[in-house]
Coordinates of C-alpha atoms and ligand atoms in Angstrom, one line a residue:
X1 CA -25.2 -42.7 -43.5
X2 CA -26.9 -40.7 -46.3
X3 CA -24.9 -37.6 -46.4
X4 CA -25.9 -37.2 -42.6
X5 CA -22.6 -35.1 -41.8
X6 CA -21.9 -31.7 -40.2
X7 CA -21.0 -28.9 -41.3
X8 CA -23.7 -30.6 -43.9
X9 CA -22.8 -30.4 -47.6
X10 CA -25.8 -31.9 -49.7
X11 CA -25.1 -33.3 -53.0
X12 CA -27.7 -31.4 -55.4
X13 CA -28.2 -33.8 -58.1
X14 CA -29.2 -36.4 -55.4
X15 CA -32.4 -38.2 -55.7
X16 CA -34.0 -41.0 -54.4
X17 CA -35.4 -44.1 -56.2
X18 CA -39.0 -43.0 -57.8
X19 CA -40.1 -45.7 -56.0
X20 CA -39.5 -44.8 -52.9
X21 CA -41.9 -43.2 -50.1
X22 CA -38.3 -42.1 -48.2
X23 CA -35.8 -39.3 -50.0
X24 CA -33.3 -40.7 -47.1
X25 CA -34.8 -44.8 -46.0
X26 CA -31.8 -45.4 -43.4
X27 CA -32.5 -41.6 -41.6
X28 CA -35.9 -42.0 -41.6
X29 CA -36.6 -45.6 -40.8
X30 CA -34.0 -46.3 -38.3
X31 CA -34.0 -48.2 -34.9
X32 CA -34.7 -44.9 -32.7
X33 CA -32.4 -45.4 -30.0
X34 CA -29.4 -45.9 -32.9
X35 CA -30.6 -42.5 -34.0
X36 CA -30.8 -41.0 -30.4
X37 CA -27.0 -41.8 -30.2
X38 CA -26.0 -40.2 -33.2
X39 CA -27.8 -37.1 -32.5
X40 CA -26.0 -36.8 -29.5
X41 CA -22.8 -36.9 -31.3
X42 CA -24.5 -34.7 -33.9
X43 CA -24.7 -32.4 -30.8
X44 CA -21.5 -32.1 -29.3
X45 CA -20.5 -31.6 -33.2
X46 CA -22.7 -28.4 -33.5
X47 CA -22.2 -27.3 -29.8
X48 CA -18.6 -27.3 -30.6
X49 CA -18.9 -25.2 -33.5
X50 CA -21.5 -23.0 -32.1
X51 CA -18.9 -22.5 -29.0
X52 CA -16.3 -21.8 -31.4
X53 CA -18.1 -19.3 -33.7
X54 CA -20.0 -17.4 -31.5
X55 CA -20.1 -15.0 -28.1
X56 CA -23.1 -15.7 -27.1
X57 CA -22.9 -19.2 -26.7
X58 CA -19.6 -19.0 -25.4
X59 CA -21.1 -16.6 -22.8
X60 CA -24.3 -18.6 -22.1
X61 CA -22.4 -22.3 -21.4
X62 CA -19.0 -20.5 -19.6
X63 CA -22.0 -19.2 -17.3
X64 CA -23.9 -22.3 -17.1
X65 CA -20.5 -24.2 -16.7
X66 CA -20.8 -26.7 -19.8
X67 CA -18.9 -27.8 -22.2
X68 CA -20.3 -29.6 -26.0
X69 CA -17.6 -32.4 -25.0
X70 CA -19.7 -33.1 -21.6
X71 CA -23.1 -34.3 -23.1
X72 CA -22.8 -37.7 -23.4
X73 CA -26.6 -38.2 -23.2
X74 CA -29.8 -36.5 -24.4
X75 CA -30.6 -36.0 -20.3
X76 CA -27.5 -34.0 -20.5
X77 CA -28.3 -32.3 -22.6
X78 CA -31.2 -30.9 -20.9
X79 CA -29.2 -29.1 -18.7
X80 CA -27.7 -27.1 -21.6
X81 CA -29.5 -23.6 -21.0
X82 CA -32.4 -22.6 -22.9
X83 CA -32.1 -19.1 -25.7
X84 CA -35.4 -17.4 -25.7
X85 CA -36.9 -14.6 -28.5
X86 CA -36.0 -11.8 -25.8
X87 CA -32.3 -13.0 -26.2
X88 CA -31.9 -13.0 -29.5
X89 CA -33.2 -9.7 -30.1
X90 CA -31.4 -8.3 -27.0
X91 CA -28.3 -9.7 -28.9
X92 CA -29.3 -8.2 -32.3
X93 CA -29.7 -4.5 -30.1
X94 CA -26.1 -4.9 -29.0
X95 CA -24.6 -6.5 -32.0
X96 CA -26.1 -5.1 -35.3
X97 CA -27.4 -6.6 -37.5
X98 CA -27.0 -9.9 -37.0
X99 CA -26.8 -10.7 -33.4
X100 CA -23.2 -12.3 -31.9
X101 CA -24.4 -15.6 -32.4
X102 CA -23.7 -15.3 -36.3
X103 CA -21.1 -18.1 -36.8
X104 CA -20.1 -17.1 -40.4
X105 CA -18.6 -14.1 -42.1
X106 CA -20.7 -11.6 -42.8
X107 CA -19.6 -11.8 -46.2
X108 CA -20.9 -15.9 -46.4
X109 CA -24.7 -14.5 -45.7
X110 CA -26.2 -15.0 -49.0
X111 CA -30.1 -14.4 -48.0
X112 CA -31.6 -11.4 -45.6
X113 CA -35.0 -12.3 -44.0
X114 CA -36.8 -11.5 -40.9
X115 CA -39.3 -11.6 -38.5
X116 CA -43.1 -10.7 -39.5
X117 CA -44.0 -9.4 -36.0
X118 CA -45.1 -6.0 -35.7
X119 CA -44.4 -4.8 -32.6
X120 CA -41.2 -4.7 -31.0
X121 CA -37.7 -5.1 -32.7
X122 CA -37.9 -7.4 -35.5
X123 CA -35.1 -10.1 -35.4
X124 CA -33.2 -10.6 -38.9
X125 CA -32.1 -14.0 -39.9
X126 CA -28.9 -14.0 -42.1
X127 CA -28.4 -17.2 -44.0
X128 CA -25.4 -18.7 -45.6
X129 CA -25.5 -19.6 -49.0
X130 CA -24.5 -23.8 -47.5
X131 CA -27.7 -23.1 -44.9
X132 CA -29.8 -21.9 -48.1
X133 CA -28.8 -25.3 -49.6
X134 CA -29.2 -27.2 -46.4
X135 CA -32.8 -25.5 -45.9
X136 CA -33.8 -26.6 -49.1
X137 CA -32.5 -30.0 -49.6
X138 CA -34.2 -30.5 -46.0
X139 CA -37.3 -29.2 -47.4
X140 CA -37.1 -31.4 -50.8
X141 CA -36.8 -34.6 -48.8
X142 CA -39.8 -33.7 -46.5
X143 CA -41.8 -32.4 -49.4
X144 CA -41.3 -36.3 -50.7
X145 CA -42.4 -37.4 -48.0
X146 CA -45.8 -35.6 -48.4
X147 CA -45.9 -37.3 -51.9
X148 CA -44.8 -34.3 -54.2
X149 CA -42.9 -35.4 -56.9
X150 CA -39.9 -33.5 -59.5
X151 CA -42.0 -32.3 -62.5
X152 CA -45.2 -31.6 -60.2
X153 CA -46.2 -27.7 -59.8
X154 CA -46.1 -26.0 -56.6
X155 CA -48.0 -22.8 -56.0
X156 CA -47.1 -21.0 -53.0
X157 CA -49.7 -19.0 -51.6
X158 CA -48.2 -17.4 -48.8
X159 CA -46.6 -13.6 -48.6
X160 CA -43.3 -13.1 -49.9
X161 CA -41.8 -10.6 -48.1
X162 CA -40.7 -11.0 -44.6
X163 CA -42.7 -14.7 -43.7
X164 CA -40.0 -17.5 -43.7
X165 CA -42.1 -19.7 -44.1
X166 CA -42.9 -18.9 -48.3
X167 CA -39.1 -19.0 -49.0
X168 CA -38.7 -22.4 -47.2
X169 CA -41.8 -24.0 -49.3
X170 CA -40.7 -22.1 -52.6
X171 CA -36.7 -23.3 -52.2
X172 CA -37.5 -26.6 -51.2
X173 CA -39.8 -27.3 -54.5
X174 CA -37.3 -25.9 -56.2
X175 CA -34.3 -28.5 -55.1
X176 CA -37.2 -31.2 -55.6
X177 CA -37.2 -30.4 -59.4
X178 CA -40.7 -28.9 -59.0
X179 CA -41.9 -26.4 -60.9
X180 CA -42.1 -23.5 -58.5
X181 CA -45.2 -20.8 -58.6
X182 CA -44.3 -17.9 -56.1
X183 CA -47.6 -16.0 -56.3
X184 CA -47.4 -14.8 -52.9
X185 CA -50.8 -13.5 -50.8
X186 CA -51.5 -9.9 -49.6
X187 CA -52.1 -7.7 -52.4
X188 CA -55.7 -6.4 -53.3
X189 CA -57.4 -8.5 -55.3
X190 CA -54.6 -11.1 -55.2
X191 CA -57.1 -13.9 -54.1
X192 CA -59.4 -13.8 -57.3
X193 CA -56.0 -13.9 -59.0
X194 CA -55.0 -16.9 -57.4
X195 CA -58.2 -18.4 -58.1
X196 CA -57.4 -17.7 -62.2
X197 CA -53.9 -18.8 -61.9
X198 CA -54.8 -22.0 -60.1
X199 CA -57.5 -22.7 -62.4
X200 CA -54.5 -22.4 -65.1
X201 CA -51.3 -24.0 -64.1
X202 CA -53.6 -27.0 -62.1
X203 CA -50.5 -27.4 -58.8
X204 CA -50.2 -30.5 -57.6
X205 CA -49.2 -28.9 -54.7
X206 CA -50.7 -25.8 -52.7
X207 CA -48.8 -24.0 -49.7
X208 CA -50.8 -22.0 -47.8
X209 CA -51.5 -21.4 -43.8
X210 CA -54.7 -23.1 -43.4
X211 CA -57.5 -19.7 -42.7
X212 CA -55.8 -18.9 -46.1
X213 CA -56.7 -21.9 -47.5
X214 CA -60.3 -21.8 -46.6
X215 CA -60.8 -17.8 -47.8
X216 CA -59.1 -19.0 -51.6
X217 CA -62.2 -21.4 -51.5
X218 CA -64.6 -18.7 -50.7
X219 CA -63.4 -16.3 -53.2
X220 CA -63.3 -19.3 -55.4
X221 CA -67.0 -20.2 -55.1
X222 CA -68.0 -16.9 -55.7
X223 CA -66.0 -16.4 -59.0
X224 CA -68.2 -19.6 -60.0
X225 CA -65.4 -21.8 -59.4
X226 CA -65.4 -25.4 -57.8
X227 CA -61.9 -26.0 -55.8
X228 CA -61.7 -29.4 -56.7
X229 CA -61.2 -28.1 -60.3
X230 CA -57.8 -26.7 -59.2
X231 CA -56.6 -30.5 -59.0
X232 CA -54.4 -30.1 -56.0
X233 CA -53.2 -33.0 -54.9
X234 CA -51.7 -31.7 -51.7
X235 CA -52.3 -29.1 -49.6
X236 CA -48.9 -28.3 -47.2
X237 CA -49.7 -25.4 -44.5
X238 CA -48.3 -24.1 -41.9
X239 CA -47.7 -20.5 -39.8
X240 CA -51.2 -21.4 -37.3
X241 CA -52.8 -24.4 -36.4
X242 CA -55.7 -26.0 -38.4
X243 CA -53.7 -29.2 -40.5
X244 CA -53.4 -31.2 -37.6
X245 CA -57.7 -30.5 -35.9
X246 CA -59.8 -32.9 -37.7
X247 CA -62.4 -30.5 -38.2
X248 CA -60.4 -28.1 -40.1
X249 CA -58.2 -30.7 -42.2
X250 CA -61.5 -32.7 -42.9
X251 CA -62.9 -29.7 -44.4
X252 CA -60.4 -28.6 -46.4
X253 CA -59.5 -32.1 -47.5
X254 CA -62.9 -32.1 -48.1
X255 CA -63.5 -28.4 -50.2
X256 CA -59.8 -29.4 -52.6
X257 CA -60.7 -33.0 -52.8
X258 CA -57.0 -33.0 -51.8
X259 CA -54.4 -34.3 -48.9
X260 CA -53.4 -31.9 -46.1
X261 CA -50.3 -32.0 -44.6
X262 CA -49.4 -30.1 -41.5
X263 CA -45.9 -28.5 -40.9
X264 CA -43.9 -25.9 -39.6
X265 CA -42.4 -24.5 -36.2
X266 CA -41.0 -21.1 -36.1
X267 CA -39.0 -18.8 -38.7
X268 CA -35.5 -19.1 -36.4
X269 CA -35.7 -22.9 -37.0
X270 CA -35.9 -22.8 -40.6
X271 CA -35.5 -25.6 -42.1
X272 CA -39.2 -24.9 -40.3
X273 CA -40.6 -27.9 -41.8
X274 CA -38.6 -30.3 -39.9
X275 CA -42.1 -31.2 -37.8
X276 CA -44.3 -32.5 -40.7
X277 CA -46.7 -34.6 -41.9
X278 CA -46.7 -37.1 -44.9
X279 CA -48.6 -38.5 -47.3
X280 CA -49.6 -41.7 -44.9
X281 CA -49.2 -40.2 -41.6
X282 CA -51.6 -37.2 -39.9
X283 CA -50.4 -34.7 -37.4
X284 CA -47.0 -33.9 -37.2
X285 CA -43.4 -36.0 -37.2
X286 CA -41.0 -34.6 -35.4
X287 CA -38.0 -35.2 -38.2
X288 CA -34.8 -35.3 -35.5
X289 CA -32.3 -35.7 -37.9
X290 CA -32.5 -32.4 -38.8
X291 CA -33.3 -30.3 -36.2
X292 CA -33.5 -32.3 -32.8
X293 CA -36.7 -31.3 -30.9
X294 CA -37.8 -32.2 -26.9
X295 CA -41.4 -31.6 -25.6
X296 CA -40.4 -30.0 -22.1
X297 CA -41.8 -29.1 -19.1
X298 CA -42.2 -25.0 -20.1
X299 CA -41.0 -25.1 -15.8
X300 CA -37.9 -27.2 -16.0
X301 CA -36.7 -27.1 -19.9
X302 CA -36.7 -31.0 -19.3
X303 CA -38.2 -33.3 -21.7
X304 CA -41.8 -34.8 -20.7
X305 CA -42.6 -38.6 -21.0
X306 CA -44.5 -39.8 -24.6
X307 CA -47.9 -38.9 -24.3
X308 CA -47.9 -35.6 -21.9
X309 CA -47.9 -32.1 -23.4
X310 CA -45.4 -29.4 -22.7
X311 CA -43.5 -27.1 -25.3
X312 CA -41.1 -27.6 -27.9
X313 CA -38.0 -26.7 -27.3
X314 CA -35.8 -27.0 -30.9
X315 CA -31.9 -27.5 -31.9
X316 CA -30.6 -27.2 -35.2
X317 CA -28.6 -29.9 -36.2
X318 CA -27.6 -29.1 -39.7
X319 CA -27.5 -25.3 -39.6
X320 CA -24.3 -23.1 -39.4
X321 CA -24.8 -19.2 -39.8
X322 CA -27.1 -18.8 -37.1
X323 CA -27.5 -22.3 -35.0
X324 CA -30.8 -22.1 -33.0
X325 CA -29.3 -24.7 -29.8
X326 CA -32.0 -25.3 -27.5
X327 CA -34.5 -22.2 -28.5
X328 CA -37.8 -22.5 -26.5
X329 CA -40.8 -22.3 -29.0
X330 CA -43.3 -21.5 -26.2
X331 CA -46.3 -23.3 -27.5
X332 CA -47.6 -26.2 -26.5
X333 CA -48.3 -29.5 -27.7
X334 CA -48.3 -33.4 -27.2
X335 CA -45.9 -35.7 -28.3
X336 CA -46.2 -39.8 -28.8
X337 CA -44.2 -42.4 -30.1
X338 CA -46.1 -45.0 -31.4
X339 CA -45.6 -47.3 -35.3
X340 CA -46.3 -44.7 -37.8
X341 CA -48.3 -46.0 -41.2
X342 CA -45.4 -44.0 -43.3
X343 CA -42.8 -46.6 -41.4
X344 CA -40.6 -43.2 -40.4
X345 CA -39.6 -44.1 -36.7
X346 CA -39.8 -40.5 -35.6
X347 CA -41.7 -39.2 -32.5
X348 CA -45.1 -37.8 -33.4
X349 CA -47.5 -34.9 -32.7
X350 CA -51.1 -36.1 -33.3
X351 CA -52.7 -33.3 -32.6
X352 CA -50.0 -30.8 -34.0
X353 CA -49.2 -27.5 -32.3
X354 CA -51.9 -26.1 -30.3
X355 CA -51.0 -22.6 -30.4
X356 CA -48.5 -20.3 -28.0
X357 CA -48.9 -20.5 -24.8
X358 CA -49.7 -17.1 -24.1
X359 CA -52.6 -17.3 -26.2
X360 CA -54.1 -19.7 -23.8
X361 CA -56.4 -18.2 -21.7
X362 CA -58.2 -19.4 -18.4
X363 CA -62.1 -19.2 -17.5
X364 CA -63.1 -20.4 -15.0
X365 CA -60.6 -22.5 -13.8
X366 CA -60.2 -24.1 -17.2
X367 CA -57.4 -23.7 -19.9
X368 CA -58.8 -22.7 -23.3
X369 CA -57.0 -22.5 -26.5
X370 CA -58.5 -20.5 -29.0
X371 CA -57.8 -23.4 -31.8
X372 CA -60.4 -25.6 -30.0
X373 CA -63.1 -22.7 -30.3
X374 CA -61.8 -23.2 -33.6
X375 CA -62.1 -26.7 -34.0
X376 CA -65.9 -26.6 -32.2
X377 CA -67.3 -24.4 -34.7
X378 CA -65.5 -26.0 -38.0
X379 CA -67.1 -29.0 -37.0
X380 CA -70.6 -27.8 -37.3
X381 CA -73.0 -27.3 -40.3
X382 CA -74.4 -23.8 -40.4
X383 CA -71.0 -21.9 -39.1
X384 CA -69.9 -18.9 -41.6
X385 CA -66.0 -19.5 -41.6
X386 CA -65.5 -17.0 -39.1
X387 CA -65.7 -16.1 -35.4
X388 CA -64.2 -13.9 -32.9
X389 CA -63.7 -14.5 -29.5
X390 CA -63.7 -11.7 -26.3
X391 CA -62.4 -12.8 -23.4
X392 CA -64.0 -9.6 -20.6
X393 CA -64.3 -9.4 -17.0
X394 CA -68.0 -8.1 -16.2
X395 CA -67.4 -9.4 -12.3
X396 CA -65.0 -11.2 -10.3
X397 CA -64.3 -13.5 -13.0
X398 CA -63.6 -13.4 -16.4
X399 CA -66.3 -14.3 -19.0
X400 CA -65.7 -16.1 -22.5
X401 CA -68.3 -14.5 -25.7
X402 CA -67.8 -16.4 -29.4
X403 CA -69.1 -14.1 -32.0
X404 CA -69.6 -16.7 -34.7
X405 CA -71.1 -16.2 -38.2
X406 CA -74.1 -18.2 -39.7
X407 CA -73.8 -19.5 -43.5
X408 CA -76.2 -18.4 -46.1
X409 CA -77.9 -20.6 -46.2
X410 CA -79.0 -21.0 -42.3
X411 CA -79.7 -17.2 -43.1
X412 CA -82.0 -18.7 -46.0
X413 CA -83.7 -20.5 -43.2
X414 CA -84.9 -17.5 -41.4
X415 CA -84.6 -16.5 -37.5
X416 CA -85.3 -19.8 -36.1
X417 CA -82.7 -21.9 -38.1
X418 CA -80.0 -19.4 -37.0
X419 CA -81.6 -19.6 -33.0
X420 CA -81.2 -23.5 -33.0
X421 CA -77.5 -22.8 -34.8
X422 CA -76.4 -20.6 -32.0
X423 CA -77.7 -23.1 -29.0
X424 CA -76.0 -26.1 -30.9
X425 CA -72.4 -23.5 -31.4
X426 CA -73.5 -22.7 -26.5
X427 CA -74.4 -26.6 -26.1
X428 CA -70.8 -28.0 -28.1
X429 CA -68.5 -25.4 -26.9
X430 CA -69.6 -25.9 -23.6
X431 CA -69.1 -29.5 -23.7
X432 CA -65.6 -29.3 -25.4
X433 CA -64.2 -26.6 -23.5
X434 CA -66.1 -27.0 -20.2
X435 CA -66.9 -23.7 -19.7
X436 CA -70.1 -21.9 -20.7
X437 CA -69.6 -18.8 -23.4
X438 CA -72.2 -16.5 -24.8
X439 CA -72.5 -17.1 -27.9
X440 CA -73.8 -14.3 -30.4
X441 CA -74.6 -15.5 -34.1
X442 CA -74.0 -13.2 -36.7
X443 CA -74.4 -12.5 -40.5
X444 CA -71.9 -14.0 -43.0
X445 CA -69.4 -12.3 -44.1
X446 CA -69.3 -10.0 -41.1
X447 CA -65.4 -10.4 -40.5
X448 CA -62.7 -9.5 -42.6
X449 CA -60.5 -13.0 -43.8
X450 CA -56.8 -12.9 -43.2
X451 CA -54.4 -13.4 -46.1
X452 CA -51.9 -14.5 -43.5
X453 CA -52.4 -16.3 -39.7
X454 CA -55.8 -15.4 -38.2
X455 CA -55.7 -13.1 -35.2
X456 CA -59.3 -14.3 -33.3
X457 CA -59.2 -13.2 -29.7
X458 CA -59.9 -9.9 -28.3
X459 CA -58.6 -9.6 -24.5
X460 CA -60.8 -7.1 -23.0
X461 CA -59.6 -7.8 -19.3
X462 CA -56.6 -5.3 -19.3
X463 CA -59.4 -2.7 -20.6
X464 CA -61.6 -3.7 -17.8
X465 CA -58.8 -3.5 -15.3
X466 CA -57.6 -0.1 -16.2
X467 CA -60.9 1.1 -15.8
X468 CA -61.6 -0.6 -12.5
X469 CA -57.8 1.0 -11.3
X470 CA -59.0 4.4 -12.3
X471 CA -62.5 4.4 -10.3
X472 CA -59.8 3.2 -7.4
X473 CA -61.6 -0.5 -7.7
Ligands
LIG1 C1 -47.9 -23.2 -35.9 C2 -47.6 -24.0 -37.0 C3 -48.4 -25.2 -37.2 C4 -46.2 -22.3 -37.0 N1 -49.4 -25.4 -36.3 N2 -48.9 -23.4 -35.0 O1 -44.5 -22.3 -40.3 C5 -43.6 -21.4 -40.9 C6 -42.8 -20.7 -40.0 C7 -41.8 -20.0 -40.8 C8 -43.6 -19.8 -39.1 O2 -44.8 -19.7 -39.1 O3 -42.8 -19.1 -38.3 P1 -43.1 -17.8 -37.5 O4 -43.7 -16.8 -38.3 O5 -41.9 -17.5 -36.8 O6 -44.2 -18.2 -36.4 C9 -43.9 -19.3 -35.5 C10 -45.2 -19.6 -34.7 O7 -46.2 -19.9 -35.6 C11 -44.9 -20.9 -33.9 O8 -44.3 -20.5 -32.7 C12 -46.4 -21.4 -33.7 O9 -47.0 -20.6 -32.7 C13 -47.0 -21.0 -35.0 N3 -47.0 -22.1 -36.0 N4 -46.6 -23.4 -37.7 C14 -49.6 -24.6 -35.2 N5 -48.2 -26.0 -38.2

């Protein structure tokens, strides 16, 4: 099987027939239920090592009572206990720097990177120098897959410093024989820059997360500059949802003349780009060769049937300095398996990630995600590219407001055009969503853009509650 072996050990001057939409045909093409099987070996192979390595696995199964040589199925597999964010970090507390689930040397780490969280203790991910190889090799073959090609330019537009998911993007064109732009995101005036430079070097390939995206072609336009001129071919995000809701990806498709792709799951799973699009196939394939994901019940940690949601719940099948087996993401999504028009025979998520669940919130009785607020407004003409939303509690129950922005040119139009925008934004989001929200129109360019992952909702209940408590309500 095309170097499908554990510990992995990629050979670097491999490359597929130009020809070829697959870096790896057999992997990715294969009779599912053939591949299920080997990824149960492929299991027991890492859950060995992992058990071997490190003293936190070795804690976590001896408690749970299971041993790597016991799963003979992926159902039993499902009874292998979950590791959660809290875990990891309460392991790097106790065992600096690195946490005791480091199964190499110290002295084998050959990259430092961590989490970009700000609150809390961050968690540090030390990578081998064979895991930096595996990531990008990973990486190369899905970039393929997307349709970027050795020789093609790749501008990473994403911040450098503690975000995995730039390094992944920049290593991965790198092993692809691209040529590799890290230009990074963040600094003052950066974006006008980026417009210049992509104006330049003409990237075939553009990696962003998807608000970013969106705010280059604003600052674009008003340097005078169409975005189609950039000649991106392909447009890879990931870090927030947006690839994967039509609205978005239409309009940015639509802006860059150019293909999105979605990707990405978290930092701790890097090779992160393991769930991904491709050049012929929308929303996201779950690649399981690489890292082995299950849509579970966030109750059980037990995989859901094909089309029901739940959250993914990932295992690293080709990773050896820190092995992520069985890490809960905690965001939710749907999975299907259905014939895929790239011919890969992996599981699918059509509609991609919606977001964590703890960003879902309930009014009213009825689950909202703030990426369909998202996906209401980018569907309609008039909307100003961004919104906030306030989730408060004036009564008994809690109430949904959308601040959104008009455009300019609905501001051209006067009062009335921005009246009849706002009662279009109430009547949509009222029929997607199924609860009524105030909506409040406001002047473009009210809200800052985000160089980075937007940050939309502001929770005002807790506010309200602590008030309430101190009155004694
Ligand atoms: C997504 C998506 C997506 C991530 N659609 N939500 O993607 C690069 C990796 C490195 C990354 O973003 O990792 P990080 O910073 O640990 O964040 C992980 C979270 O980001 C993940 O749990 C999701 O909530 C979100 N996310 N990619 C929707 N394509």
């Amino acid at each position: 099987m095309e170097e499908w072996n554990f510990p992995p050990n990629y050979n670097k001057d491999y490359f597929p027939d130009p020809n070829s939409p697959y870096w790896f045909r057999a992997r990715e093409t294969m009779d599912p239920e053939k591949r299920d099987d080997l990824i149960v070996a492929r299991i027991r192979d890492v859950m060995a090592y992992a058990y071997d390595h490190s003293p936190f696995y070795q804690r976590k199964w001896d408690e749970a009572g299971i041993k790597a040589k016991d799963i003979r199925t992926l159902a039993d597999f499902e009874e292998v206990p979950v590791v959660t964010k809290q875990e990891l970090r309460e392991s790097q507390a106790k065992n600096p720097p690195f946490g005791d689930y480091l199964c190499c040397p110290e002295s084998d780490i050959h990259h430092i990177h961590g989490t970009s969280g700000t609150t809390g203790r961050p968690t540090a991910f030390g990578i081998s120098r064979r895991d930096w190889d595996t990531i990008a090799n990973n990486h190369a073959r899905i970039m393929w897959g997307m349709g970027l090609r050795p020789g093609d330019t790749v501008f990473v537009a994403a911040i450098l410093s503690l975000y995995m998911g730039s390094w992944g993007a920049l290593i991965g064109a790198e092993r692809l024989g691209c040529k590799a732009f890290p230009f990074g995101a963040g600094a003052p005036g950066m974006t006008a820059r980026a417009v210049t430079w992509l104006s330049m070097m003409k990237p075939a390939g553009l990696y962003s997360t998807p608000s970013y995206a969106l705010r280059l072609a604003e600052v674009a336009r008003e340097e005078g500059v169409d975005p189609k001129e950039f000649g991106i071919k392909v447009l890879f995000f990931s870090g927030e949802p947006g690839g994967s809701i039509p609205s978005i990806r239409d309009k940015i498709q639509d802006i860059y003349g150019a293909k999105v792709v979605d990707c990405g799951t978290m930092a701790e799973l890097t090779p992160w780009m393991h769930a991904s699009g491709s050049a012929d196939t929308e929303g996201m394939l779950l690649w399981q060769d690489i890292v082995y994901t299950e849509v579970a019940d966030p109750n059980t940690n037990r995989r859901v049937p094909y089309g029901e949601q739940g959250t993914p719940i990932y295992t690293h099948l080709e990773r050896t300095s820190q092995p992520m087996i069985r890490m809960v993401s905690g965001d939710l999504t749907h999975w299907v398996m259905e014939d895929n028009p790239c011919g890969r025979t992996y599981p699918r998520l059509p509609k991609g990630i919606y977001g964590r669940i703890d960003d879902m919130f309930q009014i009213r009785g009825e689950n909202v995600y703030p990426s369909a607020i998202a996906e209401v407004l980018e569907g309609l003409a008039g909307y100003g590219g961004e919104h906030r939303i306030i989730i408060s509690r004036g009564g008994s129950m809690d109430e949904l407001a959308v601040q959104a922005e008009f455009d300019q040119e609905t501001a051209n139009n006067g009062p009335d055009a921005v009246k009849a925008l706002g009662e279009r934004v109430e009547a949509e989001l009222s029929r997607v969503l199924g609860v009524r929200a105030r909506v409040v129109m406001v002047e473009p360019e009210t809200f800052p853009r985000t160089d980075f992952k937007a940050q939309r909702v502001v929770d005002d209940r807790d506010l309200y509650q602590s008030l309430n408590q101190k009155r004694g309500g």
